[in-house]
C-alpha cells in the first residue's frame, strides 16, 4: 500500500499506489486499484513486464485517470513526453476537466534513452479553458477529444473564443524540421470578435464574417 511507481524518470511519479502484483516465471504484472498522479486520482493502473531478463526488454505502463485538465497537461508536458514543446503554450494556461487513458512503453532499464520511449493515449475534455491562446484572447467552454502518439498529437472539438463558437483542429508534431504547431479555428465571427482577437476587421467588413 502507498507505493510509488516511477514510470519515466523526470516525470511526476504515481504515488499512494495500492494493488496486486504477480511474478510468474520471467514476467511481472501489477494491477493498481488506486493511486495518484500529481493531484489526479487514477481509476486504473497497470505495469506489465513480459520479459524481465535480459534487461532492456519492453516494460508497459498503462493508466486511466479523470480530473483537472491543467494538472494532466502539466504531467504530459514533462520530458520525455513534452506534449507542449514548441507550441508556445504552458500547462498553467489550461483549466477544465479531462479523462485520460494512456500507455507508455520504455526499455526495462534504470535509465533509457528518450528516443526509445513509445506512447499513445486518448483523452476527452469538457469545460476546457486556455488562457491567452491568441494574445489576450482566451478559449473557453471547450469540449472534444485528444489523441496522443509518439510522433504527434491532435486535438479536435468545439469551444468559444470571446463570444464566438468555433471548431478547433490542433495538430502538434514532436519531431522533425519546420512548423510543428498548427491550430485551425473555424466559425462565424463578427467585428466584435475581430476586436477581441486584435484583428481590425471593421476596416474591411461589417456584420458577420
JSON list of C-alpha atoms in Angstrom, two decimals:
[
{"chain": "A", "resi": 1, "resn": "UNK", "atom": "CA", "xyz": [0.00, 0.00, 0.00]},
{"chain": "A", "resi": 2, "resn": "UNK", "atom": "CA", "xyz": [1.05, 3.61, -0.64]},
{"chain": "A", "resi": 3, "resn": "UNK", "atom": "CA", "xyz": [3.80, 2.60, -3.06]},
{"chain": "A", "resi": 4, "resn": "UNK", "atom": "CA", "xyz": [5.48, 4.96, -5.54]},
{"chain": "A", "resi": 5, "resn": "UNK", "atom": "CA", "xyz": [5.85, 3.93, -9.19]},
{"chain": "A", "resi": 6, "resn": "UNK", "atom": "CA", "xyz": [8.42, 5.70, -11.38]},
{"chain": "A", "resi": 7, "resn": "UNK", "atom": "CA", "xyz": [7.34, 5.06, -14.96]},
{"chain": "A", "resi": 8, "resn": "UNK", "atom": "CA", "xyz": [9.61, 7.66, -16.58]},
{"chain": "A", "resi": 9, "resn": "UNK", "atom": "CA", "xyz": [12.47, 9.39, -14.70]},
{"chain": "A", "resi": 10, "resn": "UNK", "atom": "CA", "xyz": [11.79, 13.12, -14.59]},
{"chain": "A", "resi": 11, "resn": "UNK", "atom": "CA", "xyz": [8.00, 12.82, -14.80]},
{"chain": "A", "resi": 12, "resn": "UNK", "atom": "CA", "xyz": [5.64, 13.08, -11.84]},
{"chain": "A", "resi": 13, "resn": "UNK", "atom": "CA", "xyz": [5.55, 9.54, -10.40]},
{"chain": "A", "resi": 14, "resn": "UNK", "atom": "CA", "xyz": [2.47, 7.58, -9.42]},
{"chain": "A", "resi": 15, "resn": "UNK", "atom": "CA", "xyz": [2.04, 7.85, -5.65]},
{"chain": "A", "resi": 16, "resn": "UNK", "atom": "CA", "xyz": [-0.17, 6.30, -2.97]},
{"chain": "A", "resi": 17, "resn": "UNK", "atom": "CA", "xyz": [-0.40, 3.24, -5.20]},
{"chain": "A", "resi": 18, "resn": "UNK", "atom": "CA", "xyz": [-2.08, 0.11, -3.88]},
{"chain": "A", "resi": 19, "resn": "UNK", "atom": "CA", "xyz": [-2.76, -3.06, -5.84]},
{"chain": "A", "resi": 20, "resn": "UNK", "atom": "CA", "xyz": [-1.69, -6.59, -6.55]},
{"chain": "A", "resi": 21, "resn": "UNK", "atom": "CA", "xyz": [1.48, -7.81, -8.23]},
{"chain": "A", "resi": 22, "resn": "UNK", "atom": "CA", "xyz": [2.26, -11.21, -9.70]},
{"chain": "A", "resi": 23, "resn": "UNK", "atom": "CA", "xyz": [5.66, -12.64, -10.59]},
{"chain": "A", "resi": 24, "resn": "UNK", "atom": "CA", "xyz": [5.25, -15.57, -12.95]},
{"chain": "A", "resi": 25, "resn": "UNK", "atom": "CA", "xyz": [8.42, -17.13, -14.29]},
{"chain": "A", "resi": 26, "resn": "UNK", "atom": "CA", "xyz": [10.30, -14.42, -16.16]},
{"chain": "A", "resi": 27, "resn": "UNK", "atom": "CA", "xyz": [7.42, -11.93, -16.27]},
{"chain": "A", "resi": 28, "resn": "UNK", "atom": "CA", "xyz": [5.80, -9.48, -13.87]},
{"chain": "A", "resi": 29, "resn": "UNK", "atom": "CA", "xyz": [2.45, -7.69, -13.78]},
{"chain": "A", "resi": 30, "resn": "UNK", "atom": "CA", "xyz": [0.99, -5.23, -11.30]},
{"chain": "A", "resi": 31, "resn": "UNK", "atom": "CA", "xyz": [-2.63, -4.05, -11.24]},
{"chain": "A", "resi": 32, "resn": "UNK", "atom": "CA", "xyz": [-3.29, -0.90, -9.26]},
{"chain": "A", "resi": 33, "resn": "UNK", "atom": "CA", "xyz": [-6.65, -0.44, -7.60]},
{"chain": "A", "resi": 34, "resn": "UNK", "atom": "CA", "xyz": [-5.86, 3.13, -6.59]},
{"chain": "A", "resi": 35, "resn": "UNK", "atom": "CA", "xyz": [-3.17, 5.75, -6.91]},
{"chain": "A", "resi": 36, "resn": "UNK", "atom": "CA", "xyz": [-2.43, 9.38, -7.70]},
{"chain": "A", "resi": 37, "resn": "UNK", "atom": "CA", "xyz": [-0.53, 11.20, -10.41]},
{"chain": "A", "resi": 38, "resn": "UNK", "atom": "CA", "xyz": [0.04, 14.65, -9.02]},
{"chain": "A", "resi": 39, "resn": "UNK", "atom": "CA", "xyz": [-3.36, 15.69, -7.64]},
{"chain": "A", "resi": 40, "resn": "UNK", "atom": "CA", "xyz": [-5.33, 13.47, -10.05]},
{"chain": "A", "resi": 41, "resn": "UNK", "atom": "CA", "xyz": [-6.72, 10.12, -8.90]},
{"chain": "A", "resi": 42, "resn": "UNK", "atom": "CA", "xyz": [-6.18, 7.03, -11.03]},
{"chain": "A", "resi": 43, "resn": "UNK", "atom": "CA", "xyz": [-9.20, 4.91, -11.91]},
{"chain": "A", "resi": 44, "resn": "UNK", "atom": "CA", "xyz": [-6.98, 2.14, -13.29]},
{"chain": "A", "resi": 45, "resn": "UNK", "atom": "CA", "xyz": [-3.27, 1.38, -13.44]},
{"chain": "A", "resi": 46, "resn": "UNK", "atom": "CA", "xyz": [-1.13, -1.46, -14.76]},
{"chain": "A", "resi": 47, "resn": "UNK", "atom": "CA", "xyz": [2.55, -2.31, -15.06]},
{"chain": "A", "resi": 48, "resn": "UNK", "atom": "CA", "xyz": [3.43, -5.16, -17.41]},
{"chain": "A", "resi": 49, "resn": "UNK", "atom": "CA", "xyz": [6.95, -6.53, -17.93]},
{"chain": "A", "resi": 50, "resn": "UNK", "atom": "CA", "xyz": [6.53, -9.58, -20.19]},
{"chain": "A", "resi": 51, "resn": "UNK", "atom": "CA", "xyz": [10.27, -10.43, -20.11]},
{"chain": "A", "resi": 52, "resn": "UNK", "atom": "CA", "xyz": [12.31, -9.46, -17.03]},
{"chain": "A", "resi": 53, "resn": "UNK", "atom": "CA", "xyz": [15.67, -10.87, -18.15]},
{"chain": "A", "resi": 54, "resn": "UNK", "atom": "CA", "xyz": [17.67, -9.98, -20.05]},
{"chain": "A", "resi": 55, "resn": "UNK", "atom": "CA", "xyz": [17.22, -6.34, -19.06]},
{"chain": "A", "resi": 56, "resn": "UNK", "atom": "CA", "xyz": [16.25, -3.85, -21.70]},
{"chain": "A", "resi": 57, "resn": "UNK", "atom": "CA", "xyz": [13.12, -5.59, -22.95]},
{"chain": "A", "resi": 58, "resn": "UNK", "atom": "CA", "xyz": [9.90, -3.52, -23.15]},
{"chain": "A", "resi": 59, "resn": "UNK", "atom": "CA", "xyz": [8.04, -2.53, -19.99]},
{"chain": "A", "resi": 60, "resn": "UNK", "atom": "CA", "xyz": [4.50, -1.18, -20.33]},
{"chain": "A", "resi": 61, "resn": "UNK", "atom": "CA", "xyz": [2.80, 1.34, -18.05]},
{"chain": "A", "resi": 62, "resn": "UNK", "atom": "CA", "xyz": [-0.93, 1.91, -18.55]},
{"chain": "A", "resi": 63, "resn": "UNK", "atom": "CA", "xyz": [-3.30, 4.13, -16.64]},
{"chain": "A", "resi": 64, "resn": "UNK", "atom": "CA", "xyz": [-6.69, 5.80, -16.72]},
{"chain": "A", "resi": 65, "resn": "UNK", "atom": "CA", "xyz": [-7.50, 8.97, -14.80]},
{"chain": "A", "resi": 66, "resn": "UNK", "atom": "CA", "xyz": [-10.09, 11.72, -14.60]},
{"chain": "A", "resi": 67, "resn": "UNK", "atom": "CA", "xyz": [-9.67, 15.15, -13.07]},
{"chain": "A", "resi": 68, "resn": "UNK", "atom": "CA", "xyz": [-8.23, 18.61, -13.57]},
{"chain": "A", "resi": 69, "resn": "UNK", "atom": "CA", "xyz": [-7.16, 19.20, -17.17]},
{"chain": "A", "resi": 70, "resn": "UNK", "atom": "CA", "xyz": [-4.42, 21.65, -16.19]},
{"chain": "A", "resi": 71, "resn": "UNK", "atom": "CA", "xyz": [-2.79, 19.12, -13.87]},
{"chain": "A", "resi": 72, "resn": "UNK", "atom": "CA", "xyz": [-2.93, 16.42, -16.54]},
{"chain": "A", "resi": 73, "resn": "UNK", "atom": "CA", "xyz": [-1.39, 18.72, -19.13]},
{"chain": "A", "resi": 74, "resn": "UNK", "atom": "CA", "xyz": [1.33, 19.61, -16.61]},
{"chain": "A", "resi": 75, "resn": "UNK", "atom": "CA", "xyz": [2.29, 15.94, -16.32]},
{"chain": "A", "resi": 76, "resn": "UNK", "atom": "CA", "xyz": [2.09, 15.31, -20.07]},
{"chain": "A", "resi": 77, "resn": "UNK", "atom": "CA", "xyz": [4.24, 18.39, -20.70]},
{"chain": "A", "resi": 78, "resn": "UNK", "atom": "CA", "xyz": [7.17, 16.89, -18.78]},
{"chain": "A", "resi": 79, "resn": "UNK", "atom": "CA", "xyz": [10.04, 15.19, -20.58]},
{"chain": "A", "resi": 80, "resn": "UNK", "atom": "CA", "xyz": [10.15, 12.80, -22.32]},
{"chain": "A", "resi": 81, "resn": "UNK", "atom": "CA", "xyz": [6.54, 13.29, -23.49]},
{"chain": "A", "resi": 82, "resn": "UNK", "atom": "CA", "xyz": [6.75, 17.11, -23.62]},
{"chain": "A", "resi": 83, "resn": "UNK", "atom": "CA", "xyz": [3.44, 17.50, -25.46]},
{"chain": "A", "resi": 84, "resn": "UNK", "atom": "CA", "xyz": [3.63, 21.32, -25.35]},
{"chain": "A", "resi": 85, "resn": "UNK", "atom": "CA", "xyz": [7.19, 21.59, -26.61]},
{"chain": "A", "resi": 86, "resn": "UNK", "atom": "CA", "xyz": [7.48, 24.16, -29.43]},
{"chain": "A", "resi": 87, "resn": "UNK", "atom": "CA", "xyz": [3.78, 25.07, -29.09]},
{"chain": "A", "resi": 88, "resn": "UNK", "atom": "CA", "xyz": [4.34, 28.32, -27.20]},
{"chain": "A", "resi": 89, "resn": "UNK", "atom": "CA", "xyz": [1.81, 27.20, -24.56]},
{"chain": "A", "resi": 90, "resn": "UNK", "atom": "CA", "xyz": [2.26, 26.46, -20.85]},
{"chain": "A", "resi": 91, "resn": "UNK", "atom": "CA", "xyz": [0.35, 23.96, -18.72]},
{"chain": "A", "resi": 92, "resn": "UNK", "atom": "CA", "xyz": [-0.71, 26.81, -16.39]},
{"chain": "A", "resi": 93, "resn": "UNK", "atom": "CA", "xyz": [-2.88, 28.21, -19.21]},
{"chain": "A", "resi": 94, "resn": "UNK", "atom": "CA", "xyz": [-5.18, 25.15, -19.18]},
{"chain": "A", "resi": 95, "resn": "UNK", "atom": "CA", "xyz": [-8.23, 24.54, -16.99]},
{"chain": "A", "resi": 96, "resn": "UNK", "atom": "CA", "xyz": [-11.31, 22.32, -17.06]},
{"chain": "A", "resi": 97, "resn": "UNK", "atom": "CA", "xyz": [-11.96, 18.60, -16.70]},
{"chain": "A", "resi": 98, "resn": "UNK", "atom": "CA", "xyz": [-10.43, 15.69, -18.62]},
{"chain": "A", "resi": 99, "resn": "UNK", "atom": "CA", "xyz": [-10.47, 11.89, -18.71]},
{"chain": "A", "resi": 100, "resn": "UNK", "atom": "CA", "xyz": [-7.32, 10.19, -19.99]},
{"chain": "A", "resi": 101, "resn": "UNK", "atom": "CA", "xyz": [-6.27, 6.69, -20.99]},
{"chain": "A", "resi": 102, "resn": "UNK", "atom": "CA", "xyz": [-2.57, 6.34, -21.78]},
{"chain": "A", "resi": 103, "resn": "UNK", "atom": "CA", "xyz": [0.15, 3.77, -22.35]},
{"chain": "A", "resi": 104, "resn": "UNK", "atom": "CA", "xyz": [3.89, 4.35, -22.12]},
{"chain": "A", "resi": 105, "resn": "UNK", "atom": "CA", "xyz": [6.45, 1.79, -23.25]},
{"chain": "A", "resi": 106, "resn": "UNK", "atom": "CA", "xyz": [10.14, 2.03, -22.48]},
{"chain": "A", "resi": 107, "resn": "UNK", "atom": "CA", "xyz": [13.03, -0.43, -22.10]},
{"chain": "A", "resi": 108, "resn": "UNK", "atom": "CA", "xyz": [13.20, -2.02, -18.65]},
{"chain": "A", "resi": 109, "resn": "UNK", "atom": "CA", "xyz": [16.32, -0.10, -17.61]},
{"chain": "A", "resi": 110, "resn": "UNK", "atom": "CA", "xyz": [17.06, 2.36, -14.81]},
{"chain": "A", "resi": 111, "resn": "UNK", "atom": "CA", "xyz": [17.89, 4.96, -17.46]},
{"chain": "A", "resi": 112, "resn": "UNK", "atom": "CA", "xyz": [16.59, 4.61, -21.02]},
{"chain": "A", "resi": 113, "resn": "UNK", "atom": "CA", "xyz": [17.34, 6.99, -23.90]},
{"chain": "A", "resi": 114, "resn": "UNK", "atom": "CA", "xyz": [14.48, 9.33, -24.72]},
{"chain": "A", "resi": 115, "resn": "UNK", "atom": "CA", "xyz": [14.24, 8.09, -28.29]},
{"chain": "A", "resi": 116, "resn": "UNK", "atom": "CA", "xyz": [13.45, 4.58, -27.01]},
{"chain": "A", "resi": 117, "resn": "UNK", "atom": "CA", "xyz": [10.13, 5.68, -25.46]},
{"chain": "A", "resi": 118, "resn": "UNK", "atom": "CA", "xyz": [6.85, 4.99, -27.22]},
{"chain": "A", "resi": 119, "resn": "UNK", "atom": "CA", "xyz": [3.49, 6.23, -26.03]},
{"chain": "A", "resi": 120, "resn": "UNK", "atom": "CA", "xyz": [-0.13, 6.55, -27.03]},
{"chain": "A", "resi": 121, "resn": "UNK", "atom": "CA", "xyz": [-3.26, 7.86, -25.42]},
{"chain": "A", "resi": 122, "resn": "UNK", "atom": "CA", "xyz": [-6.71, 9.32, -25.78]},
{"chain": "A", "resi": 123, "resn": "UNK", "atom": "CA", "xyz": [-8.50, 11.95, -23.75]},
{"chain": "A", "resi": 124, "resn": "UNK", "atom": "CA", "xyz": [-11.86, 13.66, -23.65]},
{"chain": "A", "resi": 125, "resn": "UNK", "atom": "CA", "xyz": [-12.25, 17.10, -22.14]},
{"chain": "A", "resi": 126, "resn": "UNK", "atom": "CA", "xyz": [-15.08, 19.37, -21.03]},
{"chain": "A", "resi": 127, "resn": "UNK", "atom": "CA", "xyz": [-15.26, 22.94, -19.82]},
{"chain": "A", "resi": 128, "resn": "UNK", "atom": "CA", "xyz": [-11.75, 23.40, -21.19]},
{"chain": "A", "resi": 129, "resn": "UNK", "atom": "CA", "xyz": [-10.20, 26.82, -20.95]},
{"chain": "A", "resi": 130, "resn": "UNK", "atom": "CA", "xyz": [-6.91, 28.05, -22.44]},
{"chain": "A", "resi": 131, "resn": "UNK", "atom": "CA", "xyz": [-5.92, 31.50, -21.20]},
{"chain": "A", "resi": 132, "resn": "UNK", "atom": "CA", "xyz": [-4.18, 33.75, -23.70]},
{"chain": "A", "resi": 133, "resn": "UNK", "atom": "CA", "xyz": [-4.41, 31.32, -26.60]},
{"chain": "A", "resi": 134, "resn": "UNK", "atom": "CA", "xyz": [-4.02, 34.23, -29.03]},
{"chain": "A", "resi": 135, "resn": "UNK", "atom": "CA", "xyz": [-2.56, 37.25, -27.26]},
{"chain": "A", "resi": 136, "resn": "UNK", "atom": "CA", "xyz": [-5.26, 38.42, -24.84]},
{"chain": "A", "resi": 137, "resn": "UNK", "atom": "CA", "xyz": [-7.88, 36.15, -26.43]},
{"chain": "A", "resi": 138, "resn": "UNK", "atom": "CA", "xyz": [-8.78, 33.08, -24.38]},
{"chain": "A", "resi": 139, "resn": "UNK", "atom": "CA", "xyz": [-10.58, 29.88, -25.26]},
{"chain": "A", "resi": 140, "resn": "UNK", "atom": "CA", "xyz": [-13.47, 28.77, -23.03]},
{"chain": "A", "resi": 141, "resn": "UNK", "atom": "CA", "xyz": [-16.13, 26.03, -22.82]},
{"chain": "A", "resi": 142, "resn": "UNK", "atom": "CA", "xyz": [-14.03, 23.56, -24.81]},
{"chain": "A", "resi": 143, "resn": "UNK", "atom": "CA", "xyz": [-15.43, 20.08, -25.48]},
{"chain": "A", "resi": 144, "resn": "UNK", "atom": "CA", "xyz": [-13.62, 17.48, -27.56]},
{"chain": "A", "resi": 145, "resn": "UNK", "atom": "CA", "xyz": [-11.01, 14.77, -27.87]},
{"chain": "A", "resi": 146, "resn": "UNK", "atom": "CA", "xyz": [-7.24, 14.41, -27.86]},
{"chain": "A", "resi": 147, "resn": "UNK", "atom": "CA", "xyz": [-5.18, 11.67, -29.50]},
{"chain": "A", "resi": 148, "resn": "UNK", "atom": "CA", "xyz": [-1.55, 11.21, -28.49]},
{"chain": "A", "resi": 149, "resn": "UNK", "atom": "CA", "xyz": [1.12, 9.29, -30.38]},
{"chain": "A", "resi": 150, "resn": "UNK", "atom": "CA", "xyz": [4.89, 9.03, -30.10]},
{"chain": "A", "resi": 151, "resn": "UNK", "atom": "CA", "xyz": [5.40, 11.39, -33.05]},
{"chain": "A", "resi": 152, "resn": "UNK", "atom": "CA", "xyz": [2.40, 13.71, -32.78]},
{"chain": "A", "resi": 153, "resn": "UNK", "atom": "CA", "xyz": [-0.76, 14.87, -31.04]},
{"chain": "A", "resi": 154, "resn": "UNK", "atom": "CA", "xyz": [-4.12, 16.05, -32.34]},
{"chain": "A", "resi": 155, "resn": "UNK", "atom": "CA", "xyz": [-6.94, 17.91, -30.59]},
{"chain": "A", "resi": 156, "resn": "UNK", "atom": "CA", "xyz": [-10.37, 18.38, -32.14]},
{"chain": "A", "resi": 157, "resn": "UNK", "atom": "CA", "xyz": [-13.51, 19.86, -30.64]},
{"chain": "A", "resi": 158, "resn": "UNK", "atom": "CA", "xyz": [-15.74, 22.85, -30.12]},
{"chain": "A", "resi": 159, "resn": "UNK", "atom": "CA", "xyz": [-15.17, 25.88, -27.93]},
{"chain": "A", "resi": 160, "resn": "UNK", "atom": "CA", "xyz": [-15.80, 29.60, -27.59]},
{"chain": "A", "resi": 161, "resn": "UNK", "atom": "CA", "xyz": [-13.35, 32.42, -28.27]},
{"chain": "A", "resi": 162, "resn": "UNK", "atom": "CA", "xyz": [-14.72, 35.67, -26.94]},
{"chain": "A", "resi": 163, "resn": "UNK", "atom": "CA", "xyz": [-18.42, 35.27, -27.65]},
{"chain": "A", "resi": 164, "resn": "UNK", "atom": "CA", "xyz": [-17.93, 33.27, -30.84]},
{"chain": "A", "resi": 165, "resn": "UNK", "atom": "CA", "xyz": [-18.44, 29.49, -31.07]},
{"chain": "A", "resi": 166, "resn": "UNK", "atom": "CA", "xyz": [-15.60, 27.87, -33.01]},
{"chain": "A", "resi": 167, "resn": "UNK", "atom": "CA", "xyz": [-14.44, 24.47, -34.17]},
{"chain": "A", "resi": 168, "resn": "UNK", "atom": "CA", "xyz": [-10.84, 23.62, -33.29]},
{"chain": "A", "resi": 169, "resn": "UNK", "atom": "CA", "xyz": [-8.30, 21.44, -35.06]},
{"chain": "A", "resi": 170, "resn": "UNK", "atom": "CA", "xyz": [-4.88, 21.48, -33.36]},
{"chain": "A", "resi": 171, "resn": "UNK", "atom": "CA", "xyz": [-2.06, 19.38, -34.80]},
{"chain": "A", "resi": 172, "resn": "UNK", "atom": "CA", "xyz": [1.25, 19.13, -32.97]},
{"chain": "A", "resi": 173, "resn": "UNK", "atom": "CA", "xyz": [4.38, 17.38, -34.24]},
{"chain": "A", "resi": 174, "resn": "UNK", "atom": "CA", "xyz": [7.10, 16.49, -31.76]},
{"chain": "A", "resi": 175, "resn": "UNK", "atom": "CA", "xyz": [9.96, 15.73, -34.14]},
{"chain": "A", "resi": 176, "resn": "UNK", "atom": "CA", "xyz": [11.38, 16.87, -37.47]},
{"chain": "A", "resi": 177, "resn": "UNK", "atom": "CA", "xyz": [12.09, 20.24, -39.00]},
{"chain": "A", "resi": 178, "resn": "UNK", "atom": "CA", "xyz": [9.73, 23.02, -39.95]},
{"chain": "A", "resi": 179, "resn": "UNK", "atom": "CA", "xyz": [6.50, 24.18, -38.36]},
{"chain": "A", "resi": 180, "resn": "UNK", "atom": "CA", "xyz": [5.39, 21.86, -35.56]},
{"chain": "A", "resi": 181, "resn": "UNK", "atom": "CA", "xyz": [2.23, 23.61, -34.34]},
{"chain": "A", "resi": 182, "resn": "UNK", "atom": "CA", "xyz": [-0.87, 24.12, -36.48]},
{"chain": "A", "resi": 183, "resn": "UNK", "atom": "CA", "xyz": [-4.03, 25.44, -34.82]},
{"chain": "A", "resi": 184, "resn": "UNK", "atom": "CA", "xyz": [-7.04, 25.92, -37.07]},
{"chain": "A", "resi": 185, "resn": "UNK", "atom": "CA", "xyz": [-10.26, 27.53, -35.86]},
{"chain": "A", "resi": 186, "resn": "UNK", "atom": "CA", "xyz": [-13.40, 27.97, -37.90]},
{"chain": "A", "resi": 187, "resn": "UNK", "atom": "CA", "xyz": [-16.64, 29.71, -37.02]},
{"chain": "A", "resi": 188, "resn": "UNK", "atom": "CA", "xyz": [-18.87, 32.69, -37.73]},
{"chain": "A", "resi": 189, "resn": "UNK", "atom": "CA", "xyz": [-17.30, 35.86, -36.35]},
{"chain": "A", "resi": 190, "resn": "UNK", "atom": "CA", "xyz": [-18.37, 39.49, -36.21]},
{"chain": "A", "resi": 191, "resn": "UNK", "atom": "CA", "xyz": [-16.49, 42.77, -35.84]},
{"chain": "A", "resi": 192, "resn": "UNK", "atom": "CA", "xyz": [-16.57, 42.49, -32.04]},
{"chain": "A", "resi": 193, "resn": "UNK", "atom": "CA", "xyz": [-14.77, 39.16, -32.29]},
{"chain": "A", "resi": 194, "resn": "UNK", "atom": "CA", "xyz": [-12.16, 40.77, -34.50]},
{"chain": "A", "resi": 195, "resn": "UNK", "atom": "CA", "xyz": [-11.66, 43.48, -31.89]},
{"chain": "A", "resi": 196, "resn": "UNK", "atom": "CA", "xyz": [-11.30, 40.78, -29.21]},
{"chain": "A", "resi": 197, "resn": "UNK", "atom": "CA", "xyz": [-8.66, 38.97, -31.24]},
{"chain": "A", "resi": 198, "resn": "UNK", "atom": "CA", "xyz": [-6.86, 42.20, -32.12]},
{"chain": "A", "resi": 199, "resn": "UNK", "atom": "CA", "xyz": [-7.78, 41.93, -35.82]},
{"chain": "A", "resi": 200, "resn": "UNK", "atom": "CA", "xyz": [-9.00, 45.29, -37.27]},
{"chain": "A", "resi": 201, "resn": "UNK", "atom": "CA", "xyz": [-11.86, 43.70, -39.23]},
{"chain": "A", "resi": 202, "resn": "UNK", "atom": "CA", "xyz": [-14.01, 46.85, -39.05]},
{"chain": "A", "resi": 203, "resn": "UNK", "atom": "CA", "xyz": [-11.68, 48.40, -41.62]},
{"chain": "A", "resi": 204, "resn": "UNK", "atom": "CA", "xyz": [-12.66, 45.75, -44.14]},
{"chain": "A", "resi": 205, "resn": "UNK", "atom": "CA", "xyz": [-16.14, 44.43, -43.33]},
{"chain": "A", "resi": 206, "resn": "UNK", "atom": "CA", "xyz": [-19.21, 44.94, -41.16]},
{"chain": "A", "resi": 207, "resn": "UNK", "atom": "CA", "xyz": [-21.55, 42.30, -39.75]},
{"chain": "A", "resi": 208, "resn": "UNK", "atom": "CA", "xyz": [-20.80, 38.59, -39.58]},
{"chain": "A", "resi": 209, "resn": "UNK", "atom": "CA", "xyz": [-17.80, 37.10, -41.35]}
]
